Structure formats: C-alpha cells, structure tokens
mmCIF file of C-alpha atoms in Angstrom:
data_model
loop_
_atom_site.group_PDB
_atom_site.id
_atom_site.type_symbol
_atom_site.label_atom_id
_atom_site.label_comp_id
_atom_site.label_asym_id
_atom_site.label_seq_id
_atom_site.Cartn_x
_atom_site.Cartn_y
_atom_site.Cartn_z
ATOM 1 C CA MET A 1 -1.321 -51.657 -20.228
ATOM 2 C CA LYS A 2 0.328 -48.961 -22.141
ATOM 3 C CA LYS A 3 -3.049 -47.720 -23.218
ATOM 4 C CA ALA A 4 -3.914 -47.363 -19.541
ATOM 5 C CA ILE A 5 -0.798 -45.528 -18.764
ATOM 6 C CA PHE A 6 -1.377 -43.098 -21.629
ATOM 7 C CA ALA A 7 -5.011 -42.618 -20.688
ATOM 8 C CA ALA A 8 -3.868 -41.826 -17.042
ATOM 9 C CA THR A 9 -1.341 -39.271 -18.153
ATOM 10 C CA GLY A 10 -3.770 -37.478 -20.476
ATOM 11 C CA LEU A 11 -6.294 -37.185 -17.680
ATOM 12 C CA LEU A 12 -3.494 -35.857 -15.283
ATOM 13 C CA LEU A 13 -2.577 -33.066 -18.053
ATOM 14 C CA VAL A 14 -6.274 -32.201 -18.324
ATOM 15 C CA LEU A 15 -6.529 -31.855 -14.681
ATOM 16 C CA THR A 16 -3.453 -29.816 -14.449
ATOM 17 C CA GLY A 17 -4.586 -27.523 -17.171
ATOM 18 C CA CYS A 18 -7.898 -26.918 -15.503
ATOM 19 C CA SER A 19 -6.175 -25.928 -12.108
ATOM 20 C CA SER A 20 -3.691 -23.359 -13.961
ATOM 21 C CA PRO A 21 -3.277 -20.189 -11.672
ATOM 22 C CA THR A 22 -3.288 -18.103 -14.895
ATOM 23 C CA GLU A 23 -6.798 -18.813 -15.629
ATOM 24 C CA THR A 24 -9.923 -17.475 -13.778
ATOM 25 C CA SER A 25 -13.565 -18.402 -14.174
ATOM 26 C CA ASP A 26 -16.278 -16.030 -14.916
ATOM 27 C CA GLU A 27 -17.304 -16.217 -11.277
ATOM 28 C CA SER A 28 -13.932 -15.364 -9.756
ATOM 29 C CA ASN A 29 -12.865 -11.939 -8.792
ATOM 30 C CA SER A 30 -10.862 -9.834 -11.109
ATOM 31 C CA VAL A 31 -7.088 -10.347 -10.877
ATOM 32 C CA ILE A 32 -5.215 -7.468 -9.048
ATOM 33 C CA GLU A 33 -2.816 -5.834 -11.328
ATOM 34 C CA THR A 34 -1.899 -2.792 -9.462
ATOM 35 C CA THR A 35 -1.712 -1.805 -5.790
ATOM 36 C CA ILE A 36 -1.728 1.601 -4.490
ATOM 37 C CA THR A 37 -0.289 2.201 -0.984
ATOM 38 C CA VAL A 38 -1.729 5.370 0.602
ATOM 39 C CA PHE A 39 -0.321 6.726 3.858
ATOM 40 C CA ALA A 40 -3.148 8.936 5.510
ATOM 41 C CA ALA A 41 -3.683 10.764 8.766
ATOM 42 C CA SER A 42 -5.742 8.799 11.280
ATOM 43 C CA SER A 43 -8.620 11.248 11.152
ATOM 44 C CA LEU A 44 -9.202 10.153 7.470
ATOM 45 C CA THR A 45 -9.617 6.347 8.385
ATOM 46 C CA GLU A 46 -13.267 5.978 7.710
ATOM 47 C CA THR A 47 -13.536 8.532 4.832
ATOM 48 C CA PHE A 48 -10.454 7.325 2.914
ATOM 49 C CA THR A 49 -11.615 3.638 3.415
ATOM 50 C CA GLU A 50 -14.640 4.628 1.622
ATOM 51 C CA LEU A 51 -12.865 6.456 -1.049
ATOM 52 C CA GLY A 52 -10.683 3.461 -1.546
ATOM 53 C CA ARG A 53 -13.843 1.316 -2.014
ATOM 54 C CA GLN A 54 -15.240 3.477 -4.663
ATOM 55 C CA PHE A 55 -11.919 3.894 -6.423
ATOM 56 C CA GLU A 56 -11.399 0.134 -6.574
ATOM 57 C CA ALA A 57 -15.039 -0.322 -7.936
ATOM 58 C CA ALA A 58 -14.432 2.218 -10.652
ATOM 59 C CA ASN A 59 -10.858 0.730 -11.517
ATOM 60 C CA PRO A 60 -10.970 -3.107 -11.779
ATOM 61 C CA GLY A 61 -7.741 -4.711 -11.163
ATOM 62 C CA THR A 62 -6.533 -2.011 -8.960
ATOM 63 C CA LYS A 63 -6.238 -2.431 -5.047
ATOM 64 C CA VAL A 64 -5.846 0.406 -2.608
ATOM 65 C CA THR A 65 -4.097 -0.340 0.746
ATOM 66 C CA PHE A 66 -3.880 1.987 3.582
ATOM 67 C CA SER A 67 -1.675 2.907 6.558
ATOM 68 C CA PHE A 68 -3.325 5.254 8.990
ATOM 69 C CA ALA A 69 -1.356 7.063 11.833
ATOM 70 C CA ALA A 70 -0.430 10.476 13.072
ATOM 71 C CA SER A 71 0.704 12.516 10.033
ATOM 72 C CA SER A 72 4.026 13.323 11.722
ATOM 73 C CA THR A 73 4.683 9.517 12.367
ATOM 74 C CA LEU A 74 3.739 8.789 8.550
ATOM 75 C CA ALA A 75 6.209 11.540 7.263
ATOM 76 C CA GLU A 76 8.952 9.955 9.448
ATOM 77 C CA GLN A 77 8.202 6.531 7.947
ATOM 78 C CA ILE A 78 8.183 8.028 4.393
ATOM 79 C CA ILE A 79 11.488 9.818 4.884
ATOM 80 C CA ALA A 80 13.055 6.539 6.119
ATOM 81 C CA GLY A 81 11.932 4.810 2.922
ATOM 82 C CA ALA A 82 8.519 3.423 3.610
ATOM 83 C CA PRO A 83 6.819 2.491 0.332
ATOM 84 C CA ALA A 84 4.101 5.010 0.180
ATOM 85 C CA ASP A 85 2.712 5.983 -3.244
ATOM 86 C CA VAL A 86 0.405 8.728 -1.795
ATOM 87 C CA PHE A 87 0.705 10.670 1.353
ATOM 88 C CA ALA A 88 -2.503 12.444 2.658
ATOM 89 C CA SER A 89 -1.516 14.565 5.718
ATOM 90 C CA ALA A 90 -3.581 16.472 8.407
ATOM 91 C CA SER A 91 -1.019 19.407 8.117
ATOM 92 C CA LYS A 92 1.178 21.055 5.811
ATOM 93 C CA LYS A 93 4.071 20.927 8.173
ATOM 94 C CA SER A 94 4.057 17.210 8.084
ATOM 95 C CA MET A 95 3.905 17.156 4.244
ATOM 96 C CA GLU A 96 6.770 19.758 4.115
ATOM 97 C CA ALA A 97 9.018 17.437 6.286
ATOM 98 C CA ALA A 98 8.778 14.734 3.584
ATOM 99 C CA ALA A 99 9.244 17.180 0.638
ATOM 100 C CA GLU A 100 12.217 15.312 -0.656
ATOM 101 C CA GLN A 101 10.165 12.264 -1.282
ATOM 102 C CA ILE A 102 6.878 14.175 -2.016
ATOM 103 C CA PRO A 103 7.857 17.530 -3.774
ATOM 104 C CA VAL A 104 4.500 18.417 -4.815
ATOM 105 C CA SER A 105 1.219 18.481 -2.855
ATOM 106 C CA THR A 106 -2.320 19.850 -2.982
ATOM 107 C CA ILE A 107 -4.639 21.039 -0.169
ATOM 108 C CA PHE A 108 -7.754 18.845 -0.661
ATOM 109 C CA THR A 109 -9.778 19.389 2.535
ATOM 110 C CA SER A 110 -9.849 20.925 5.975
ATOM 111 C CA ASN A 111 -10.770 20.128 9.631
ATOM 112 C CA ARG A 112 -11.179 21.965 12.947
ATOM 113 C CA VAL A 113 -10.663 20.857 16.595
ATOM 114 C CA VAL A 114 -13.429 21.328 19.059
ATOM 115 C CA VAL A 115 -13.969 20.595 22.785
ATOM 116 C CA SER A 116 -16.042 17.530 22.910
ATOM 117 C CA PHE A 117 -17.815 15.831 25.911
ATOM 118 C CA PRO A 118 -20.277 13.160 26.644
ATOM 119 C CA VAL A 119 -23.878 14.381 26.124
ATOM 120 C CA ASP A 120 -24.892 13.480 29.740
ATOM 121 C CA LYS A 121 -22.062 15.397 31.111
ATOM 122 C CA PRO A 122 -22.030 18.767 29.404
ATOM 123 C CA LEU A 123 -19.624 21.572 29.682
ATOM 124 C CA ILE A 124 -20.839 25.170 29.770
ATOM 125 C CA ALA A 125 -17.862 26.803 28.081
ATOM 126 C CA VAL A 126 -14.452 26.288 26.644
ATOM 127 C CA THR A 127 -13.047 28.042 29.703
ATOM 128 C CA ASP A 128 -14.228 25.043 31.815
ATOM 129 C CA LEU A 129 -11.017 23.508 30.711
ATOM 130 C CA ASN A 130 -9.313 25.704 33.293
ATOM 131 C CA ASP A 131 -11.110 24.038 36.180
ATOM 132 C CA PRO A 132 -8.729 21.523 37.798
ATOM 133 C CA ALA A 133 -11.659 19.257 38.452
ATOM 134 C CA ILE A 134 -12.274 18.768 34.818
ATOM 135 C CA LYS A 135 -10.145 16.048 33.423
ATOM 136 C CA TRP A 136 -9.466 16.494 29.705
ATOM 137 C CA VAL A 137 -7.149 15.161 27.009
ATOM 138 C CA GLN A 138 -5.685 16.224 23.727
ATOM 139 C CA CYS A 139 -3.314 14.984 20.964
ATOM 140 C CA ASP A 140 0.503 15.149 21.609
ATOM 141 C CA ARG A 141 1.794 18.431 20.570
ATOM 142 C CA GLN A 142 3.748 17.421 17.334
ATOM 143 C CA VAL A 143 0.816 15.827 15.709
ATOM 144 C CA PRO A 144 -1.532 18.092 13.827
ATOM 145 C CA CYS A 145 -4.546 17.759 16.160
ATOM 146 C CA GLY A 146 -2.268 18.564 18.904
ATOM 147 C CA THR A 147 -0.743 21.675 17.006
ATOM 148 C CA ALA A 148 -4.208 22.861 16.199
ATOM 149 C CA ALA A 149 -5.411 22.243 19.830
ATOM 150 C CA ASP A 150 -2.461 24.370 21.138
ATOM 151 C CA ALA A 151 -3.047 27.191 18.913
ATOM 152 C CA ALA A 152 -6.835 27.209 19.709
ATOM 153 C CA LEU A 153 -6.190 26.991 23.389
ATOM 154 C CA GLU A 154 -3.741 29.917 23.448
ATOM 155 C CA ALA A 155 -6.126 32.070 21.386
ATOM 156 C CA ASP A 156 -8.922 31.365 24.074
ATOM 157 C CA GLY A 157 -6.586 32.029 27.046
ATOM 158 C CA ILE A 158 -6.943 28.443 28.240
ATOM 159 C CA THR A 159 -4.093 27.638 30.726
ATOM 160 C CA GLY A 160 -5.500 24.398 31.955
ATOM 161 C CA THR A 161 -3.511 21.226 31.714
ATOM 162 C CA PRO A 162 -4.566 18.004 29.898
ATOM 163 C CA VAL A 163 -4.272 14.769 31.965
ATOM 164 C CA SER A 164 -2.437 13.274 28.942
ATOM 165 C CA LEU A 165 -1.120 13.821 25.544
ATOM 166 C CA GLU A 166 -2.194 11.034 23.153
ATOM 167 C CA PRO A 167 -0.268 9.928 19.940
ATOM 168 C CA ASP A 168 -3.207 10.532 17.625
ATOM 169 C CA VAL A 169 -6.838 11.987 17.535
ATOM 170 C CA LYS A 170 -8.185 8.236 17.468
ATOM 171 C CA SER A 171 -6.506 7.459 20.915
ATOM 172 C CA VAL A 172 -8.052 10.893 22.081
ATOM 173 C CA VAL A 173 -11.598 9.814 20.921
ATOM 174 C CA GLY A 174 -10.994 6.358 22.676
ATOM 175 C CA LYS A 175 -10.323 7.915 25.938
ATOM 176 C CA LEU A 176 -13.481 10.040 25.533
ATOM 177 C CA THR A 177 -15.473 6.963 24.454
ATOM 178 C CA ALA A 178 -14.421 4.928 27.573
ATOM 179 C CA LEU A 179 -15.358 7.651 29.734
ATOM 180 C CA GLU A 180 -11.831 7.958 31.071
ATOM 181 C CA VAL A 181 -11.909 11.826 30.816
ATOM 182 C CA ASP A 182 -14.761 14.418 31.078
ATOM 183 C CA ALA A 183 -13.658 16.118 27.815
ATOM 184 C CA ALA A 184 -11.418 15.826 24.771
ATOM 185 C CA ILE A 185 -10.149 18.028 22.079
ATOM 186 C CA ILE A 186 -10.886 16.267 18.828
ATOM 187 C CA TYR A 187 -11.779 16.968 15.300
ATOM 188 C CA SER A 188 -15.463 18.051 14.490
ATOM 189 C CA THR A 189 -15.534 15.104 12.032
ATOM 190 C CA ASP A 190 -14.989 12.775 15.036
ATOM 191 C CA VAL A 191 -17.862 14.365 16.907
ATOM 192 C CA LYS A 192 -20.096 13.887 13.743
ATOM 193 C CA SER A 193 -19.221 10.148 13.240
ATOM 194 C CA ALA A 194 -19.908 9.564 16.952
ATOM 195 C CA GLY A 195 -23.591 10.494 16.319
ATOM 196 C CA SER A 196 -25.539 11.302 19.466
ATOM 197 C CA LYS A 197 -22.839 10.261 21.937
ATOM 198 C CA PHE A 198 -20.813 13.569 22.000
ATOM 199 C CA SER A 199 -21.497 17.097 22.200
ATOM 200 C CA ALA A 200 -19.046 19.900 21.329
ATOM 201 C CA LEU A 201 -18.052 23.404 21.865
ATOM 202 C CA GLU A 202 -16.530 25.616 19.357
ATOM 203 C CA PHE A 203 -13.291 27.662 19.980
ATOM 204 C CA SER A 204 -13.750 31.276 19.493
ATOM 205 C CA ASN A 205 -10.964 31.578 16.817
ATOM 206 C CA ILE A 206 -11.952 29.117 14.176
ATOM 207 C CA GLU A 207 -9.077 29.856 12.010
ATOM 208 C CA LYS A 208 -6.538 28.846 14.748
ATOM 209 C CA ALA A 209 -8.669 25.744 15.431
ATOM 210 C CA THR A 210 -8.428 24.653 11.719
ATOM 211 C CA THR A 211 -5.942 22.627 9.888
ATOM 212 C CA LYS A 212 -5.458 22.047 6.177
ATOM 213 C CA TYR A 213 -4.882 18.676 4.553
ATOM 214 C CA PRO A 214 -2.428 18.237 1.598
ATOM 215 C CA ILE A 215 -2.087 15.276 -0.504
ATOM 216 C CA GLY A 216 0.814 14.266 -2.630
ATOM 217 C CA ILE A 217 2.482 11.612 -4.671
ATOM 218 C CA ASN A 218 5.824 10.020 -3.926
ATOM 219 C CA SER A 219 8.475 10.691 -6.690
ATOM 220 C CA ASN A 220 8.852 6.935 -7.154
ATOM 221 C CA ALA A 221 5.185 6.303 -6.897
ATOM 222 C CA ASN A 222 3.041 3.650 -8.774
ATOM 223 C CA THR A 223 1.736 5.125 -12.062
ATOM 224 C CA LYS A 224 -1.766 4.602 -10.915
ATOM 225 C CA ALA A 225 -1.239 6.879 -7.822
ATOM 226 C CA GLN A 226 -2.199 10.048 -9.610
ATOM 227 C CA ALA A 227 -5.609 8.527 -10.641
ATOM 228 C CA PHE A 228 -6.316 7.942 -7.001
ATOM 229 C CA VAL A 229 -5.318 11.666 -6.088
ATOM 230 C CA ASP A 230 -7.427 12.782 -9.022
ATOM 231 C CA PHE A 231 -10.409 10.894 -7.583
ATOM 232 C CA VAL A 232 -9.980 12.521 -4.093
ATOM 233 C CA LEU A 233 -9.794 15.871 -5.744
ATOM 234 C CA SER A 234 -12.927 15.098 -7.864
ATOM 235 C CA GLU A 235 -16.567 16.168 -7.319
ATOM 236 C CA ALA A 236 -17.443 12.726 -6.090
ATOM 237 C CA GLY A 237 -14.389 12.559 -3.890
ATOM 238 C CA GLN A 238 -15.042 15.849 -2.350
ATOM 239 C CA GLN A 239 -18.661 14.991 -1.672
ATOM 240 C CA VAL A 240 -17.578 11.983 0.328
ATOM 241 C CA LEU A 241 -15.317 14.315 2.538
ATOM 242 C CA LEU A 242 -18.104 16.964 2.847
ATOM 243 C CA ASP A 243 -20.615 14.226 3.818
ATOM 244 C CA ALA A 244 -18.288 13.117 6.698
ATOM 245 C CA GLY A 245 -17.978 16.744 7.867
ATOM 246 C CA PHE A 246 -14.710 17.907 6.415
ATOM 247 C CA GLY A 247 -14.466 21.389 5.344
ATOM 248 C CA SER A 248 -13.445 23.046 2.003
ATOM 249 C CA PRO A 249 -9.837 23.134 0.933
ATOM 250 C CA SER A 250 -9.798 26.877 0.839
#
C-alpha cells in the first residue's frame, strides 16, 4: 500500500512540474517581458498599428498597446495621470499642453486636411461649402483636425457652417462613409485609405491646412519607450508613414 501511495505522489509531482507556468514549450509564444503603452492621435490608428506589429516582430518579448483618440483628449488623460509611455500627437498644441509629463518631443510627420466627398457626388470647388444646400461636417474646433480645418477655411474665405462638429477625424470619416453628409473635412491620409470611395479638393493655402505631428516620451516611461520612438523616426518607420500618405516632418 505504501509503495502505491509513493508512486501516486511521485506521479503528481511529475505532472505538477510539467504544468509549471514558468516553463514554455518550443511551440509556445515568447513570454511578454515588457509592455509599451502608446497614446496616439486617431488619424494614426492604422499606421501605428502596423508600426507596432513591426516593432514587436523585431523585439521579441515586447508588447506595444495603443490608445487612439483625439490628441486634445489624450493630452488631458496624460495630464490626469494616465499611464502613457509614449504620446504621438497630431498637433504641437496638444503636446505642449502635456509638457510637464512629456518635456521633450520631436516632429515625426505631417498631414493636411482636404474637402472630401463621395466619388458619385462631386463638388466643383471648396467654395461649394458656402452653399446652404451642401451638408458638410468637420472635427470639433479644439482637436487638431478641427483647428487645421478652421485655419484652411478662413484662408479660403469659407463662411459656410458645418452641420456638426465631431470629436475626432474617425467620426467625421464615419459620417461621410455612411453618406450622412455631402462632404467632410478630413485628412488626406483618410482619403487615401478609403481607396476609390472618396475624392477630394485641396485648400488653396496648403500651409494653413497642414498640421505637424510631434512624438515624445513620458518622464516616467518604460525604458523600452525610447526604442519605439527611435523606430518611428527610423527610415523603416518613416517609410510606413509615407506609404500611408503622411508628409515629411519638415
């Protein structure tokens, strides 16, 4: 009987050892040792998701998680203590608002707003936005895409009124995609990612329609955060941004 008990105990120990959470088989995924939390402007959703995938592939054991929203909203969250290692903003103003948490930043790309519309309902000129019969939408004025829209509209002498102000550019794109409006002021990158669905008109003052994107690291960030920022600034990272239609940092 004792031999049977000892044998059962030995078998239990073997089974317990085989299921130890500290051991991984050759077929299992690498253990995540570091997580980098990146807060990024909503216009960077697709591009930064791809950059995160490439960074993880080149850095086994590192996981990149994202929070995408309007830059002004993300800045408020960081100021309130949200655990962001990296902040990629669609405007210098939003980055400056979080300067206490992120004292140093670098411009890494640019984008510009355009007047977009469905290909089967073309506008003739930007001035069509002055026509009360044209329903159009833009971002809320305190977020980067809204700030750029206001500057571009003023430069072109547009006095028409949008039917709504949306919280971020993805919401604006959603209104246009759903054909709830005739036109929308969105980023040129959004027009490109939509393929053949949208056409666009450029504002006459490209400089006013353009916004610069800074990226910075939280003062209490994970030590791996700098490596991610370096990747975004690298030739490979910049190519991903250019392929998506973003402009040069300068």
